[in-house]
Amino acid sequence: MKMKTVKVGRNDLCPCGSGLKFKKCCLSKSETEAEDFEATYVRKYNIRLKKAADIEGIRKAGRLVLDTLDLVESEIKPGITTDELNTLAHEFTVKNGATPAPLNYRGFPKSICVSINEVICHGIPGNRVIKDDDIVNVDITSILDGYYADANKTFFAGAPPGPDARKIVDIARECLRRGMSAVKPGNTIGDIGWAIQTYAEARGCSVVREFVGHGVGFGFHEAPQVPHFGHKGTGIGLIPGMVFTIEPMINLGKKDLRILDDNWTAVTKDGLLSAQFEQTVLVTENGVESLTPYE
Ligand code: MF3
Ligand code: CO
Ligand code: CO
């Protein structure tokens, strides 16, 4: 999702969902009032924790997302267009009783994102033809029984990949793994970003700043934001029941990006390769569980 800072004004609707103005609701509650974690996370951060039934719903949506990714992967080959991949994913999603979340989301015109080579994210499927040496990211978010799951992978179009393609895809995959390994109660959002940023930058790569992971499950993009850069021990503390994505976008060159005239496609300014992997994860009592598990 796009990085943004949210400030709740006194006269805005309260983030706790009461429907009251902020000043008439949580703003007026004493900071010293004893509250359980759930109330605090909703009131302070607008984070909606997930219960067992919600988690099962997101897990089911996640299984469908992974099956859809597998289906698309099986058709990625030189000569196919990104729109053909979109149609495949769309039809499979609908056939399974789900809805593709991207379609018409803030005006996005297609059902999946397909981001090739220098495209960082939010590539719009169209008539671009996949070539032998392309790296192709496919990002799928499906809504099943009201629950959202979000995952992506970067694939090689043909074989074998060159050294740059191999390098950036391997590093992006490892960045997601390391970010996920930082997820456990007692750690913070900043620990996730730190794990990713230090690994990528030590290898001469860079981390995109403008797009971040995000809470997910009841909606497409919920609180909190999950930057893929940061400092150990900073940011919101992780507690069981939080569900969010980790989706590092790692560039072979510089971190800078620009947005194409379609207002969606983000590309590296230097034209060098970018790769990404994404999973939807749950904070458990002991650590982390992926609700879109792969690898
Ligand atoms: N799936 C993307 C993410 O990981 C969001 C895509 S927004 C869209 O957050 F509108 F482009 F679909
Ligand atoms: Co996402
Ligand atoms: Co996604």
Tab-separated table of C-alpha atoms and ligand atoms in Angstrom:
chain	number	residue	atom	x	y	z
A	1	MET	CA	0.000	0.000	0.000
A	2	LYS	CA	0.958	3.637	-0.361
A	3	MET	CA	2.760	5.043	2.671
A	4	LYS	CA	0.648	7.577	4.504
A	5	THR	CA	0.448	9.230	7.886
A	6	VAL	CA	-2.930	9.282	9.568
A	7	LYS	CA	-3.791	11.895	12.151
A	8	VAL	CA	-7.210	11.748	13.750
A	9	GLY	CA	-8.734	15.179	14.270
A	10	ARG	CA	-10.996	16.004	17.248
A	11	ASN	CA	-14.026	16.209	14.973
A	12	ASP	CA	-13.188	13.154	12.857
A	13	LEU	CA	-14.940	9.853	13.377
A	14	CYS	CA	-13.317	7.914	16.169
A	15	PRO	CA	-10.968	5.181	14.906
A	16	CYS	CA	-12.521	2.726	17.385
A	17	GLY	CA	-15.515	2.439	15.062
A	18	SER	CA	-18.106	3.764	17.506
A	19	GLY	CA	-19.494	6.217	14.948
A	20	LEU	CA	-18.980	9.044	17.447
A	21	LYS	CA	-16.678	11.985	16.960
A	22	PHE	CA	-13.168	11.345	18.260
A	23	LYS	CA	-13.515	14.057	20.956
A	24	LYS	CA	-16.783	12.520	22.208
A	25	CYS	CA	-15.280	9.030	22.340
A	26	CYS	CA	-11.760	7.712	22.818
A	27	LEU	CA	-10.060	11.124	22.976
A	28	SER	CA	-12.006	11.858	26.153
A	29	LYS	CA	-11.126	8.557	27.804
A	30	SER	CA	-8.455	8.783	30.425
A	31	GLU	CA	-5.028	7.494	29.406
A	32	THR	CA	-4.782	5.843	32.810
A	33	GLU	CA	-8.033	3.930	32.438
A	34	ALA	CA	-7.359	0.202	32.560
A	35	GLU	CA	-7.969	-1.255	29.119
A	36	ASP	CA	-7.325	-4.615	27.596
A	37	PHE	CA	-4.889	-4.942	24.729
A	38	GLU	CA	-7.611	-5.147	22.156
A	39	ALA	CA	-9.189	-1.842	23.155
A	40	THR	CA	-5.796	-0.164	23.296
A	41	TYR	CA	-4.770	-1.420	19.871
A	42	VAL	CA	-8.034	-0.275	18.366
A	43	ARG	CA	-8.062	3.064	20.143
A	44	LYS	CA	-4.455	4.060	19.686
A	45	TYR	CA	-3.548	2.414	16.407
A	46	ASN	CA	-6.828	1.482	14.719
A	47	ILE	CA	-5.573	-2.127	14.604
A	48	ARG	CA	-8.339	-4.737	14.568
A	49	LEU	CA	-7.129	-7.972	16.121
A	50	LYS	CA	-8.349	-11.236	14.598
A	51	LYS	CA	-10.079	-14.035	16.505
A	52	ALA	CA	-9.910	-17.760	15.726
A	53	ALA	CA	-12.870	-17.715	13.313
A	54	ASP	CA	-11.436	-14.687	11.490
A	55	ILE	CA	-8.048	-16.360	11.206
A	56	GLU	CA	-9.629	-19.483	9.729
A	57	GLY	CA	-11.444	-17.284	7.188
A	58	ILE	CA	-8.254	-15.481	6.184
A	59	ARG	CA	-6.411	-18.817	5.995
A	60	LYS	CA	-9.037	-20.119	3.560
A	61	ALA	CA	-8.738	-17.002	1.415
A	62	GLY	CA	-4.965	-17.471	1.609
A	63	ARG	CA	-5.173	-21.026	0.280
A	64	LEU	CA	-7.103	-19.758	-2.711
A	65	VAL	CA	-4.540	-16.991	-3.313
A	66	LEU	CA	-1.731	-19.585	-3.326
A	67	ASP	CA	-3.648	-21.887	-5.686
A	68	THR	CA	-4.195	-18.913	-8.003
A	69	LEU	CA	-0.496	-18.018	-7.897
A	70	ASP	CA	0.356	-21.635	-8.799
A	71	LEU	CA	-2.058	-21.533	-11.721
A	72	VAL	CA	-0.610	-18.274	-13.056
A	73	GLU	CA	2.941	-19.570	-12.584
A	74	SER	CA	2.140	-22.594	-14.735
A	75	GLU	CA	1.223	-20.257	-17.625
A	76	ILE	CA	4.097	-17.772	-17.345
A	77	LYS	CA	6.174	-18.286	-20.451
A	78	PRO	CA	7.591	-16.173	-23.266
A	79	GLY	CA	4.809	-14.985	-25.607
A	80	ILE	CA	1.951	-14.765	-23.116
A	81	THR	CA	0.596	-11.296	-22.322
A	82	THR	CA	0.031	-9.949	-18.834
A	83	ASP	CA	-3.661	-9.532	-19.643
A	84	GLU	CA	-3.937	-13.253	-20.396
A	85	LEU	CA	-2.525	-13.960	-16.932
A	86	ASN	CA	-5.082	-11.532	-15.481
A	87	THR	CA	-7.972	-13.319	-17.190
A	88	LEU	CA	-6.757	-16.686	-15.959
A	89	ALA	CA	-6.527	-15.478	-12.357
A	90	HIS	CA	-9.827	-13.605	-12.521
A	91	GLU	CA	-11.798	-16.570	-13.821
A	92	PHE	CA	-10.240	-18.996	-11.345
A	93	THR	CA	-10.977	-16.649	-8.426
A	94	VAL	CA	-14.620	-16.165	-9.388
A	95	LYS	CA	-15.100	-19.882	-10.102
A	96	ASN	CA	-14.010	-20.513	-6.512
A	97	GLY	CA	-16.620	-18.170	-5.083
A	98	ALA	CA	-14.204	-15.327	-4.365
A	99	THR	CA	-13.708	-11.753	-5.558
A	100	PRO	CA	-10.428	-10.260	-6.812
A	101	ALA	CA	-9.786	-7.350	-4.428
A	102	PRO	CA	-7.795	-5.145	-6.843
A	103	LEU	CA	-10.571	-4.879	-9.454
A	104	ASN	CA	-11.974	-1.326	-9.197
A	105	TYR	CA	-10.035	-0.755	-5.960
A	106	ARG	CA	-9.381	3.019	-5.988
A	107	GLY	CA	-9.873	2.821	-9.734
A	108	PHE	CA	-7.457	-0.045	-10.404
A	109	PRO	CA	-8.778	-1.561	-13.659
A	110	LYS	CA	-7.687	-5.216	-13.401
A	111	SER	CA	-7.907	-8.207	-11.053
A	112	ILE	CA	-4.208	-8.792	-10.305
A	113	CYS	CA	-0.956	-6.827	-10.462
A	114	VAL	CA	1.776	-8.041	-12.819
A	115	SER	CA	5.083	-6.223	-12.420
A	116	ILE	CA	7.934	-7.026	-14.800
A	117	ASN	CA	11.671	-6.222	-14.383
A	118	GLU	CA	12.018	-2.501	-13.539
A	119	VAL	CA	8.376	-2.336	-12.457
A	120	ILE	CA	8.388	-2.282	-8.648
A	121	CYS	CA	4.685	-2.919	-8.079
A	122	HIS	CA	1.112	-2.213	-9.242
A	123	GLY	CA	1.797	-3.153	-12.865
A	124	ILE	CA	-1.536	-3.112	-14.735
A	125	PRO	CA	-2.100	-6.189	-16.908
A	126	GLY	CA	-2.284	-5.279	-20.605
A	127	ASN	CA	-0.708	-6.172	-23.924
A	128	ARG	CA	2.905	-6.384	-22.658
A	129	VAL	CA	4.311	-9.692	-23.896
A	130	ILE	CA	6.460	-11.684	-21.487
A	131	LYS	CA	10.009	-12.277	-22.727
A	132	ASP	CA	12.452	-15.064	-21.990
A	133	ASP	CA	14.693	-13.170	-19.566
A	134	ASP	CA	11.933	-11.307	-17.679
A	135	ILE	CA	11.337	-11.497	-13.956
A	136	VAL	CA	7.596	-11.374	-13.361
A	137	ASN	CA	5.932	-10.503	-10.056
A	138	VAL	CA	2.324	-11.592	-9.675
A	139	ASP	CA	0.416	-10.074	-6.737
A	140	ILE	CA	-2.951	-11.563	-5.838
A	141	THR	CA	-5.480	-10.498	-3.213
A	142	SER	CA	-8.748	-12.414	-2.947
A	143	ILE	CA	-11.856	-11.872	-0.854
A	144	LEU	CA	-13.494	-15.120	0.275
A	145	ASP	CA	-16.513	-15.091	2.618
A	146	GLY	CA	-15.629	-11.488	3.424
A	147	TYR	CA	-11.999	-12.213	4.370
A	148	TYR	CA	-8.970	-10.829	2.504
A	149	ALA	CA	-5.602	-12.543	1.948
A	150	ASP	CA	-2.733	-10.966	0.007
A	151	ALA	CA	0.416	-12.618	-1.378
A	152	ASN	CA	2.874	-12.277	-4.235
A	153	LYS	CA	5.899	-13.983	-5.761
A	154	THR	CA	8.437	-13.124	-8.422
A	155	PHE	CA	8.955	-15.740	-11.150
A	156	PHE	CA	11.510	-16.260	-13.919
A	157	ALA	CA	9.775	-16.277	-17.289
A	158	GLY	CA	12.201	-18.591	-19.022
A	159	ALA	CA	15.291	-20.443	-17.972
A	160	PRO	CA	17.958	-19.911	-16.902
A	161	PRO	CA	17.979	-16.408	-15.341
A	162	GLY	CA	21.022	-14.144	-15.676
A	163	PRO	CA	23.111	-13.216	-12.627
A	164	ASP	CA	21.309	-9.916	-11.914
A	165	ALA	CA	17.863	-11.532	-12.086
A	166	ARG	CA	19.007	-14.423	-9.894
A	167	LYS	CA	20.569	-12.033	-7.380
A	168	ILE	CA	17.642	-9.658	-6.906
A	169	VAL	CA	15.025	-12.422	-6.743
A	170	ASP	CA	17.055	-14.430	-4.213
A	171	ILE	CA	17.662	-11.373	-2.046
A	172	ALA	CA	14.009	-10.269	-2.111
A	173	ARG	CA	12.890	-13.788	-1.140
A	174	GLU	CA	15.368	-13.887	1.736
A	175	CYS	CA	14.261	-10.399	2.852
A	176	LEU	CA	10.693	-11.661	3.275
A	177	ARG	CA	11.967	-14.710	5.199
A	178	ARG	CA	14.012	-12.548	7.542
A	179	GLY	CA	11.166	-10.088	8.030
A	180	MET	CA	8.857	-12.970	8.938
A	181	SER	CA	11.435	-14.362	11.360
A	182	ALA	CA	11.304	-11.073	13.279
A	183	VAL	CA	7.578	-11.524	13.949
A	184	LYS	CA	6.827	-12.545	17.539
A	185	PRO	CA	5.207	-11.010	20.607
A	186	GLY	CA	7.629	-8.628	22.276
A	187	ASN	CA	9.216	-7.566	19.003
A	188	THR	CA	8.081	-4.415	17.191
A	189	ILE	CA	7.205	-3.342	13.666
A	190	GLY	CA	10.647	-1.704	13.502
A	191	ASP	CA	12.354	-5.053	14.085
A	192	ILE	CA	10.782	-6.350	10.865
A	193	GLY	CA	12.023	-3.409	8.805
A	194	TRP	CA	15.464	-3.569	10.384
A	195	ALA	CA	15.862	-7.265	9.526
A	196	ILE	CA	14.951	-6.585	5.897
A	197	GLN	CA	16.889	-3.369	5.371
A	198	THR	CA	20.159	-4.577	6.887
A	199	TYR	CA	20.133	-7.761	4.787
A	200	ALA	CA	19.345	-5.967	1.498
A	201	GLU	CA	21.716	-3.040	1.950
A	202	ALA	CA	24.634	-5.262	3.030
A	203	ARG	CA	24.349	-6.802	-0.437
A	204	GLY	CA	24.337	-3.465	-2.270
A	205	CYS	CA	20.603	-3.470	-2.904
A	206	SER	CA	18.029	-0.912	-1.757
A	207	VAL	CA	14.624	-0.951	-0.099
A	208	VAL	CA	11.631	0.910	-1.549
A	209	ARG	CA	10.182	3.377	0.976
A	210	GLU	CA	6.950	4.566	-0.633
A	211	PHE	CA	5.084	1.264	-0.360
A	212	VAL	CA	4.766	-0.749	2.835
A	213	GLY	CA	3.176	-3.875	4.245
A	214	HIS	CA	-0.214	-3.427	5.877
A	215	GLY	CA	-2.818	-4.914	8.172
A	216	VAL	CA	-5.194	-7.106	6.198
A	217	GLY	CA	-8.119	-9.489	6.705
A	218	PHE	CA	-11.308	-7.516	7.272
A	219	GLY	CA	-10.247	-5.112	4.513
A	220	PHE	CA	-7.545	-4.729	1.855
A	221	HIS	CA	-5.352	-2.176	3.603
A	222	GLU	CA	-5.795	-1.851	7.353
A	223	ALA	CA	-3.563	-0.481	10.102
A	224	PRO	CA	-0.734	-0.891	10.879
A	225	GLN	CA	1.699	0.104	8.163
A	226	VAL	CA	4.701	-2.212	8.017
A	227	PRO	CA	7.759	-0.457	6.519
A	228	HIS	CA	10.514	-2.655	5.119
A	229	PHE	CA	13.161	-0.424	6.675
A	230	GLY	CA	13.649	0.894	10.185
A	231	HIS	CA	15.297	0.528	13.532
A	232	LYS	CA	15.284	-2.270	16.083
A	233	GLY	CA	12.841	-1.844	18.937
A	234	THR	CA	10.909	1.041	17.394
A	235	GLY	CA	7.251	1.258	16.426
A	236	ILE	CA	4.180	-0.631	17.570
A	237	GLY	CA	4.700	-3.767	19.638
A	238	LEU	CA	3.541	-7.045	18.098
A	239	ILE	CA	0.801	-8.938	19.947
A	240	PRO	CA	-1.071	-12.166	19.146
A	241	GLY	CA	-4.017	-11.708	16.790
A	242	MET	CA	-2.380	-9.060	14.611
A	243	VAL	CA	-2.535	-9.980	10.908
A	244	PHE	CA	-0.519	-8.026	8.353
A	245	THR	CA	1.482	-8.412	5.185
A	246	ILE	CA	5.230	-8.240	4.777
A	247	GLU	CA	6.073	-7.457	1.160
A	248	PRO	CA	9.566	-6.028	0.679
A	249	MET	CA	10.267	-4.409	-2.693
A	250	ILE	CA	14.025	-4.670	-3.236
A	251	ASN	CA	15.887	-2.814	-5.987
A	252	LEU	CA	19.157	-3.879	-7.607
A	253	GLY	CA	20.169	-0.205	-7.855
A	254	LYS	CA	18.849	2.887	-6.119
A	255	LYS	CA	15.641	3.013	-4.082
A	256	ASP	CA	14.085	5.913	-6.018
A	257	LEU	CA	10.911	5.352	-8.006
A	258	ARG	CA	8.545	7.149	-10.317
A	259	ILE	CA	4.904	6.522	-11.164
A	260	LEU	CA	3.909	6.157	-14.817
A	261	ASP	CA	1.139	8.220	-16.452
A	262	ASP	CA	-1.390	5.459	-15.726
A	263	ASN	CA	-1.098	6.681	-12.098
A	264	TRP	CA	-0.409	3.145	-10.837
A	265	THR	CA	2.725	1.544	-12.271
A	266	ALA	CA	5.728	2.188	-10.020
A	267	VAL	CA	9.103	1.798	-11.755
A	268	THR	CA	12.694	2.196	-10.621
A	269	LYS	CA	14.085	5.601	-11.594
A	270	ASP	CA	17.365	4.029	-12.698
A	271	GLY	CA	15.589	1.363	-14.771
A	272	LEU	CA	17.292	-1.490	-12.900
A	273	LEU	CA	15.530	-4.626	-11.712
A	274	SER	CA	13.197	-4.774	-8.699
A	275	ALA	CA	11.793	-7.908	-7.065
A	276	GLN	CA	9.206	-8.609	-4.362
A	277	PHE	CA	7.718	-11.412	-2.279
A	278	GLU	CA	4.681	-11.044	-0.019
A	279	GLN	CA	2.863	-13.143	2.552
A	280	THR	CA	-0.001	-12.468	4.953
A	281	VAL	CA	1.162	-13.337	8.460
A	282	LEU	CA	-0.430	-13.800	11.890
A	283	VAL	CA	1.300	-12.979	15.159
A	284	THR	CA	0.836	-16.042	17.405
A	285	GLU	CA	1.632	-16.587	21.099
A	286	ASN	CA	4.956	-18.128	20.082
A	287	GLY	CA	5.922	-16.254	16.945
A	288	VAL	CA	4.524	-16.195	13.465
A	289	GLU	CA	2.188	-18.237	11.299
A	290	SER	CA	1.794	-17.484	7.612
A	291	LEU	CA	-1.816	-17.475	6.391
A	292	THR	CA	-0.453	-17.649	2.822
A	293	PRO	CA	2.356	-20.124	3.470
A	294	TYR	CA	4.844	-20.927	0.730
A	295	GLU	CA	8.516	-22.064	0.618
B	1	MF3	N1	-1.735	-6.304	-3.525
B	1	MF3	C1	-1.087	-5.032	-3.375
B	1	MF3	C2	-0.511	-5.027	-1.991
B	1	MF3	O1	0.241	-5.896	-1.704
B	1	MF3	C3	-2.002	-3.869	-3.547
B	1	MF3	C4	-2.476	-3.688	-4.912
B	1	MF3	S1	-3.493	-2.327	-4.943
B	1	MF3	C5	-4.107	-2.438	-6.511
B	1	MF3	O2	-0.822	-4.248	-1.128
B	1	MF3	F1	-5.057	-1.601	-6.576
B	1	MF3	F2	-3.132	-2.181	-7.339
B	1	MF3	F3	-4.529	-3.636	-6.703
B	2	CO	CO	-0.105	-6.202	0.295
B	3	CO	CO	-0.235	-7.764	-2.564
